[in-house]
Amino acid sequence: MSNELIETIISEDEYLRNRSIDLLLQNKKKVDLLKLADEVEAFRASSGNLYHKVRASLFLFVIYRFYLQTSTEILQQGQIPFEGVKAAFDRDFEKALEIYLHDGRSNSAVFSAVADSYYKLSFKYLLDQVKLSISQCHENYHLYHIKGLDDYPLRVPAELTLPDAGTGRYPVGMDAAPVRLDPSHSGWSDIFFLGMDFPEGARVVNLSVNLKIHGSDGPILPPCECYCRFIEEPVIHLVSVDLHSSKKIASLHELFNFGNDYLSLLKAGVVASGIVPPCFENTDIPLQDVLCKLLNRSGGIEIVTKVNGIPKGSRLAVSTTLLSTIITRLMRFSGQITNQTGGLDEDERRTVVSRAILGEWLGGSGGGWQDSGGMWPGIKIIAGKPAEEGHPEFGVSRGCLLPEHKVFTREEIPQEIEDKILSAMVLVHGGISQDVGPILEMVTEKYLLKYEEEWSARIKGIQLFDNIIDALKNGDMRELGRLTSEDWDASIQKVIPWVNNAFTEDLIRSVKNEFKEDYWGFLMLGGMSGGGMAFIVNPVIRDNFKKRISVIMRDLKHRYRSSFPFIIDPVVYDFEMNHEGITAALFRGNEARVPGIDSLPDIRLPASRPGKMEPKETNDETEIKETYGFNKKSHERMKSLLKSGKISLAGNRLPVSADIQDVAYEDILHFKDAEDDNEYYAAGAGSIANNETAVVTFAGGMGSRWTHGAAVVKPINPFVRINGKYRSFLECHLAKSRRTGQLYGCHMPHVFTTSYLTHDAVVDYLKKFNYFHDEHPIYISPAKSI
């Protein structure tokens, strides 16, 4: 076949399938790239195979985003058709591409828009593939194939909708699940698409554990809990105790709106459980009628979730585990799982996991199939399964959506080996919470494009897997620590460098320096570091290590407190192996109570803000507000103006009559680099050499799009690793100024302007890293003073 890109996509030959996109596109000229793009686009549009569509879309993304953009034959400025932008905003990427490509692909701006649409379209195809696999499972038939209420099959057992005669309380069902620790995930091989396309390389080993914060009272318990009961009001009442948020859902439109509150995970659980199936979206069926059919009487459901001691974004798969717990509880409540107490059988677990995968995509929590591993007990290997005739994926993908689970028996890993694992492993949370979604997208992208360094690193991680399993089974914790550290350094960070950060790097270095030979290894848990992590140490020093690691992490948090999105103070956990998996209990009479509703008086639901739970304000909070000049009266007035539409972001813009034009070529004085006889170049160089110039950098503020609104000061976020050290935006700007000063024999002064809010943080950062010295003048000034 003449088109090597298409050949790579469809080939069954391993060598051809795994060719790097760079190898296929290197040294291609504009005319060749456009010809390749046209052929791949025709293939993408006509193919009925979702995998082929995904990879073709990402190949096209690379062509337009990287190769055509660097061509000297391409006009580097231009306009993007507005109708295409509008279609992309509405997530109609096919229409957007039709408009962009019809435009004639005339400039770099259009190429960027085309690339963005192809990238987003590829992940839309992934969702379609997940939905297809889930919908074709017999157990999930009613999620997609019923036509209305007449076909609705679910019924709540009558005993769950009758109040206790003595107390008047309705029964409360509860499911609780452990979280998982993963000594190896073979380069995030559990991401749904990787497992379906490369099942032989998709292998994970993880441990189901209960935990609690070290030093806290109470027993070590499964951390993820979901409660459910009948209520008389015909709504779905969703409550997240740990997020202090609740909402009463009264319509299908509100239920399927996953992005308008903090309860998307609970909504996704309701839909993925089948109580309100996905096929009811965009219908005019009243939610009240669905509930009446489900309950065999008028009424509603109260669903309450609670996570004990673990913050959002922990990297311990809390979101997926909690989602699985919600789905399990609602499947019990709706009669899909018969037993209201105890564990699940294998078929029930697999059905829940398939629906949790659907919920992942609906609620946007991110993750892969290993994240539901806590539903299984103990230590287990989870591996991709090749698709065979009879599987819904056969003929569509090389592997199945769901993996196979192999739980180690007591004979394979006896109690004494388990004790060795527990005695040498210290589980911590660094306090940082970050969105892992972009990392997982990057993993999928790099897998499909087969960049050579990243692909070699993935193969390295796969090779280490068997050795990690042997070390676990033998209880050789020193060897396990060596292997997980090698996996971290030589595989995980090579595939995705962004999984590491300056906080984690300094943490590992500090531990190594202090504990020397008693430090055996580092283990990143989940998708990124800085949250859930583990250290493997000599058991003799474990208790002391727990004390010291807590101090080390707190000191590092103080150092980086404005540079990273810390959501809690770093903590150390006590944990134990869970040998039951997810389990349920049913409470009746006086015991039928729900956390956050019946038994936690410190959380209230103010009448002035329906649907939003808030903690009572403490004296400390009042003191902080007063210290920093919080004016409640002014705050309420601004809020009322905003709600009434008298002030808004939309109103904060130039009038329609304003004439805005791009800077024209003739508006700028031009010179060619290093031409000393050019009068403009000579004037500029002389001005720098005579210390007549300075660099002024606006250093931005806190809570920017850079960190999705997290309380991080963007310019002092050490976002990139250069020559083995993490550097911030400020450092990069200072380096450029220092280099300019060296070239022209002067001390180039640099002025950073910041908002009052971030001024102290920036000064503190530069002091900590010793950037104030005479050889390189630096000035920090609040922006209002400039």
GROMACS .gro file of N, CA, C and O in nm, residues 503-576:
model
  296
  503PHE      N    1   0.841   1.889   4.412
  503PHE     CA    2   0.810   1.844   4.548
  503PHE      C    3   0.850   1.697   4.566
  503PHE      O    4   0.918   1.660   4.662
  504THR      N    5   0.806   1.611   4.473
  504THR     CA    6   0.838   1.468   4.483
  504THR      C    7   0.987   1.444   4.470
  504THR      O    8   1.045   1.362   4.542
  505GLU      N    9   1.052   1.517   4.378
  505GLU     CA   10   1.196   1.501   4.358
  505GLU      C   11   1.272   1.534   4.486
  505GLU      O   12   1.362   1.460   4.528
  506ASP      N   13   1.237   1.646   4.549
  506ASP     CA   14   1.304   1.685   4.674
  506ASP      C   15   1.271   1.588   4.787
  506ASP      O   16   1.356   1.562   4.873
  507LEU      N   17   1.150   1.535   4.786
  507LEU     CA   18   1.109   1.440   4.890
  507LEU      C   19   1.194   1.313   4.882
  507LEU      O   20   1.247   1.266   4.983
  508ILE      N   21   1.206   1.258   4.764
  508ILE     CA   22   1.286   1.136   4.746
  508ILE      C   23   1.432   1.162   4.782
  508ILE      O   24   1.497   1.082   4.852
  509ARG      N   25   1.485   1.276   4.739
  509ARG     CA   26   1.625   1.309   4.768
  509ARG      C   27   1.648   1.323   4.919
  509ARG      O   28   1.748   1.272   4.973
  510SER      N   29   1.555   1.387   4.988
  510SER     CA   30   1.569   1.406   5.133
  510SER      C   31   1.566   1.272   5.206
  510SER      O   32   1.644   1.249   5.300
  511VAL      N   33   1.475   1.184   5.164
  511VAL     CA   34   1.464   1.053   5.227
  511VAL      C   35   1.591   0.971   5.204
  511VAL      O   36   1.643   0.906   5.295
  512LYS      N   37   1.640   0.973   5.080
  512LYS     CA   38   1.763   0.899   5.049
  512LYS      C   39   1.880   0.949   5.134
  512LYS      O   40   1.957   0.869   5.190
  513ASN      N   41   1.893   1.080   5.146
  513ASN     CA   42   2.006   1.137   5.220
  513ASN      C   43   2.000   1.105   5.368
  513ASN      O   44   2.102   1.084   5.433
  514GLU      N   45   1.878   1.100   5.423
  514GLU     CA   46   1.865   1.078   5.566
  514GLU      C   47   1.872   0.931   5.604
  514GLU      O   48   1.935   0.894   5.704
  515PHE      N   49   1.809   0.845   5.526
  515PHE     CA   50   1.797   0.705   5.567
  515PHE      C   51   1.896   0.611   5.496
  515PHE      O   52   1.906   0.494   5.533
  516LYS      N   53   1.961   0.661   5.395
  516LYS     CA   54   2.070   0.589   5.329
  516LYS      C   55   2.034   0.443   5.299
  516LYS      O   56   1.941   0.417   5.225
  517GLU      N   57   2.106   0.347   5.355
  517GLU     CA   58   2.087   0.206   5.321
  517GLU      C   59   1.953   0.150   5.369
  517GLU      O   60   1.909   0.045   5.319
  518ASP      N   61   1.890   0.217   5.463
  518ASP     CA   62   1.759   0.170   5.510
  518ASP      C   63   1.644   0.212   5.419
  518ASP      O   64   1.531   0.169   5.437
  519TYR      N   65   1.674   0.301   5.324
  519TYR     CA   66   1.575   0.337   5.222
  519TYR      C   67   1.589   0.239   5.106
  519TYR      O   68   1.696   0.225   5.048
  520TRP      N   69   1.479   0.171   5.072
  520TRP     CA   70   1.485   0.066   4.971
  520TRP      C   71   1.417   0.102   4.839
  520TRP      O   72   1.446   0.040   4.738
  521GLY      N   73   1.326   0.198   4.840
  521GLY     CA   74   1.265   0.232   4.712
  521GLY      C   75   1.144   0.322   4.723
  521GLY      O   76   1.088   0.344   4.831
  522PHE      N   77   1.103   0.374   4.606
  522PHE     CA   78   0.989   0.467   4.594
  522PHE      C   79   0.884   0.404   4.504
  522PHE      O   80   0.916   0.333   4.409
  523LEU      N   81   0.760   0.434   4.534
  523LEU     CA   82   0.649   0.380   4.455
  523LEU      C   83   0.545   0.489   4.434
  523LEU      O   84   0.487   0.541   4.529
  524MET      N   85   0.526   0.529   4.308
  524MET     CA   86   0.418   0.622   4.274
  524MET      C   87   0.289   0.543   4.259
  524MET      O   88   0.286   0.441   4.192
  525LEU      N   89   0.183   0.592   4.319
  525LEU     CA   90   0.054   0.523   4.312
  525LEU      C   91  -0.037   0.596   4.215
  525LEU      O   92  -0.063   0.716   4.230
  526GLY      N   93  -0.086   0.526   4.113
  526GLY     CA   94  -0.181   0.586   4.021
  526GLY      C   95  -0.115   0.667   3.913
  526GLY      O   96  -0.007   0.635   3.864
  527GLY      N   97  -0.180   0.777   3.876
  527GLY     CA   98  -0.142   0.850   3.755
  527GLY      C   99  -0.036   0.955   3.770
  527GLY      O  100   0.034   0.989   3.675
  528MET      N  101  -0.019   1.016   3.890
  528MET     CA  102   0.079   1.123   3.910
  528MET      C  103   0.134   1.115   4.052
  528MET      O  104   0.071   1.057   4.140
  529SER      N  105   0.249   1.178   4.072
  529SER     CA  106   0.308   1.181   4.206
  529SER      C  107   0.263   1.306   4.280
  529SER      O  108   0.202   1.395   4.223
  530GLY      N  109   0.297   1.311   4.408
  530GLY     CA  110   0.263   1.426   4.491
  530GLY      C  111   0.141   1.403   4.578
  530GLY      O  112   0.121   1.473   4.677
  531GLY      N  113   0.059   1.305   4.541
  531GLY     CA  114  -0.056   1.266   4.622
  531GLY      C  115  -0.025   1.135   4.691
  531GLY      O  116   0.061   1.128   4.778
  532GLY      N  117  -0.096   1.026   4.653
  532GLY     CA  118  -0.068   0.896   4.710
  532GLY      C  119   0.064   0.841   4.661
  532GLY      O  120   0.087   0.829   4.541
  533MET      N  121   0.152   0.811   4.755
  533MET     CA  122   0.283   0.756   4.724
  533MET      C  123   0.320   0.657   4.833
  533MET      O  124   0.259   0.656   4.940
  534ALA      N  125   0.419   0.573   4.808
  534ALA     CA  126   0.465   0.479   4.910
  534ALA      C  127   0.617   0.472   4.908
  534ALA      O  128   0.679   0.488   4.802
  535PHE      N  129   0.673   0.448   5.023
  535PHE     CA  130   0.817   0.424   5.036
  535PHE      C  131   0.837   0.283   5.091
  535PHE      O  132   0.761   0.238   5.176
  536ILE      N  133   0.938   0.217   5.040
  536ILE     CA  134   0.972   0.083   5.088
  536ILE      C  135   1.103   0.096   5.166
  536ILE      O  136   1.204   0.145   5.114
  537VAL      N  137   1.096   0.057   5.294
  537VAL     CA  138   1.209   0.081   5.384
  537VAL      C  139   1.239  -0.044   5.465
  537VAL      O  140   1.159  -0.138   5.472
  538ASN      N  141   1.354  -0.043   5.529
  538ASN     CA  142   1.390  -0.149   5.622
  538ASN      C  143   1.288  -0.151   5.736
  538ASN      O  144   1.267  -0.049   5.802
  539PRO      N  145   1.220  -0.263   5.761
  539PRO     CA  146   1.117  -0.268   5.866
  539PRO      C  147   1.166  -0.221   6.002
  539PRO      O  148   1.087  -0.173   6.084
  540VAL      N  149   1.295  -0.234   6.028
  540VAL     CA  150   1.351  -0.194   6.157
  540VAL      C  151   1.329  -0.046   6.184
  540VAL      O  152   1.311  -0.005   6.299
  541ILE      N  153   1.331   0.036   6.079
  541ILE     CA  154   1.320   0.182   6.098
  541ILE      C  155   1.181   0.234   6.059
  541ILE      O  156   1.161   0.354   6.050
  542ARG      N  157   1.084   0.146   6.035
  542ARG     CA  158   0.955   0.191   5.983
  542ARG      C  159   0.887   0.292   6.075
  542ARG      O  160   0.837   0.395   6.028
  543ASP      N  161   0.882   0.266   6.206
  543ASP     CA  162   0.812   0.357   6.297
  543ASP      C  163   0.878   0.494   6.299
  543ASP      O  164   0.810   0.597   6.296
  544ASN      N  165   1.009   0.496   6.303
  544ASN     CA  166   1.081   0.624   6.300
  544ASN      C  167   1.063   0.692   6.165
  544ASN      O  168   1.050   0.815   6.156
  545PHE      N  169   1.061   0.611   6.059
  545PHE     CA  170   1.042   0.667   5.925
  545PHE      C  171   0.908   0.739   5.916
  545PHE      O  172   0.898   0.846   5.856
  546LYS      N  173   0.803   0.680   5.975
  546LYS     CA  174   0.671   0.744   5.971
  546LYS      C  175   0.674   0.881   6.037
  546LYS      O  176   0.611   0.976   5.989
  547LYS      N  177   0.748   0.893   6.147
  547LYS     CA  178   0.757   1.022   6.215
  547LYS      C  179   0.835   1.123   6.130
  547LYS      O  180   0.793   1.237   6.113
  548ARG      N  181   0.947   1.079   6.076
  548ARG     CA  182   1.033   1.171   6.002
  548ARG      C  183   0.974   1.210   5.867
  548ARG      O  184   0.986   1.325   5.826
  549ILE      N  185   0.910   1.115   5.797
  549ILE     CA  186   0.857   1.149   5.665
  549ILE      C  187   0.747   1.252   5.676
  549ILE      O  188   0.731   1.338   5.589
  550SER      N  189   0.674   1.248   5.786
  550SER     CA  190   0.570   1.348   5.808
  550SER      C  191   0.631   1.487   5.820
  550SER      O  192   0.581   1.585   5.761
  551VAL      N  193   0.740   1.498   5.895
  551VAL     CA  194   0.808   1.627   5.913
  551VAL      C  195   0.869   1.674   5.781
  551VAL      O  196   0.858   1.792   5.743
  552ILE      N  197   0.935   1.583   5.710
  552ILE     CA  198   0.998   1.619   5.582
  552ILE      C  199   0.894   1.672   5.483
  552ILE      O  200   0.916   1.774   5.415
  553MET      N  201   0.779   1.604   5.474
  553MET     CA  202   0.675   1.647   5.379
  553MET      C  203   0.618   1.783   5.418
  553MET      O  204   0.591   1.867   5.332
  554ARG      N  205   0.598   1.805   5.549
  554ARG     CA  206   0.544   1.935   5.592
  554ARG      C  207   0.642   2.048   5.562
  554ARG      O  208   0.602   2.157   5.521
  555ASP      N  209   0.772   2.021   5.582
  555ASP     CA  210   0.872   2.124   5.551
  555ASP      C  211   0.873   2.156   5.402
  555ASP      O  212   0.884   2.274   5.362
  556LEU      N  213   0.861   2.054   5.320
  556LEU     CA  214   0.859   2.077   5.175
  556LEU      C  215   0.730   2.147   5.133
  556LEU      O  216   0.732   2.230   5.041
  557LYS      N  217   0.621   2.116   5.200
  557LYS     CA  218   0.497   2.188   5.169
  557LYS      C  219   0.513   2.336   5.199
  557LYS      O  220   0.469   2.423   5.123
  558HIS      N  221   0.578   2.367   5.312
  558HIS     CA  222   0.602   2.508   5.346
  558HIS      C  223   0.686   2.575   5.238
  558HIS      O  224   0.662   2.690   5.200
  559ARG      N  225   0.784   2.502   5.188
  559ARG     CA  226   0.872   2.558   5.084
  559ARG      C  227   0.797   2.586   4.955
  559ARG      O  228   0.820   2.686   4.887
  560TYR      N  229   0.706   2.495   4.920
  560TYR     CA  230   0.636   2.504   4.791
  560TYR      C  231   0.488   2.540   4.806
  560TYR      O  232   0.410   2.517   4.715
  561ARG      N  233   0.452   2.598   4.920
  561ARG     CA  234   0.309   2.614   4.950
  561ARG      C  235   0.233   2.697   4.848
  561ARG      O  236   0.113   2.679   4.829
  562SER      N  237   0.302   2.790   4.781
  562SER     CA  238   0.234   2.871   4.679
  562SER      C  239   0.262   2.823   4.538
  562SER      O  240   0.209   2.878   4.442
  563SER      N  241   0.345   2.719   4.526
  563SER     CA  242   0.387   2.672   4.393
  563SER      C  243   0.310   2.552   4.343
  563SER      O  244   0.310   2.525   4.223
  564PHE      N  245   0.246   2.477   4.435
  564PHE     CA  246   0.173   2.357   4.397
  564PHE      C  247   0.035   2.358   4.460
  564PHE      O  248   0.013   2.421   4.564
  565PRO      N  249  -0.060   2.286   4.400
  565PRO     CA  250  -0.198   2.284   4.452
  565PRO      C  251  -0.214   2.189   4.572
  565PRO      O  252  -0.266   2.080   4.558
  566PHE      N  253  -0.165   2.232   4.688
  566PHE     CA  254  -0.184   2.152   4.808
  566PHE      C  255  -0.329   2.165   4.854
  566PHE      O  256  -0.382   2.275   4.869
  567ILE      N  257  -0.392   2.050   4.877
  567ILE     CA  258  -0.531   2.050   4.920
  567ILE      C  259  -0.544   2.014   5.067
  567ILE      O  260  -0.642   2.047   5.132
  568ILE      N  261  -0.443   1.945   5.122
  568ILE     CA  262  -0.438   1.912   5.264
  568ILE      C  263  -0.293   1.917   5.309
  568ILE      O  264  -0.202   1.925   5.227
  569ASP      N  265  -0.271   1.914   5.441
  569ASP     CA  266  -0.137   1.892   5.492
  569ASP      C  267  -0.097   1.749   5.461
  569ASP      O  268  -0.179   1.657   5.467
  570PRO      N  269   0.030   1.725   5.428
  570PRO     CA  270   0.074   1.588   5.403
  570PRO      C  271   0.045   1.498   5.522
  570PRO      O  272   0.053   1.542   5.638
  571VAL      N  273   0.009   1.373   5.493
  571VAL     CA  274  -0.024   1.278   5.600
  571VAL      C  275   0.042   1.144   5.573
  571VAL      O  276   0.080   1.112   5.460
  572VAL      N  277   0.056   1.067   5.681
  572VAL     CA  278   0.103   0.929   5.674
  572VAL      C  279  -0.014   0.839   5.711
  572VAL      O  280  -0.093   0.873   5.800
  573TYR      N  281  -0.028   0.726   5.644
  573TYR     CA  282  -0.139   0.634   5.669
  573TYR      C  283  -0.093   0.507   5.740
  573TYR      O  284   0.019   0.460   5.720
  574ASP      N  285  -0.182   0.455   5.820
  574ASP     CA  286  -0.173   0.316   5.864
  574ASP      C  287  -0.265   0.236   5.772
  574ASP      O  288  -0.377   0.281   5.742
  575PHE      N  289  -0.221   0.120   5.728
  575PHE     CA  290  -0.307   0.043   5.639
  575PHE      C  291  -0.291  -0.105   5.664
  575PHE      O  292  -0.194  -0.152   5.726
  576GLU      N  293  -0.389  -0.181   5.617
  576GLU     CA  294  -0.389  -0.326   5.628
  576GLU      C  295  -0.448  -0.383   5.500
  576GLU      O  296  -0.521  -0.315   5.427
   0.00000   0.00000   0.00000
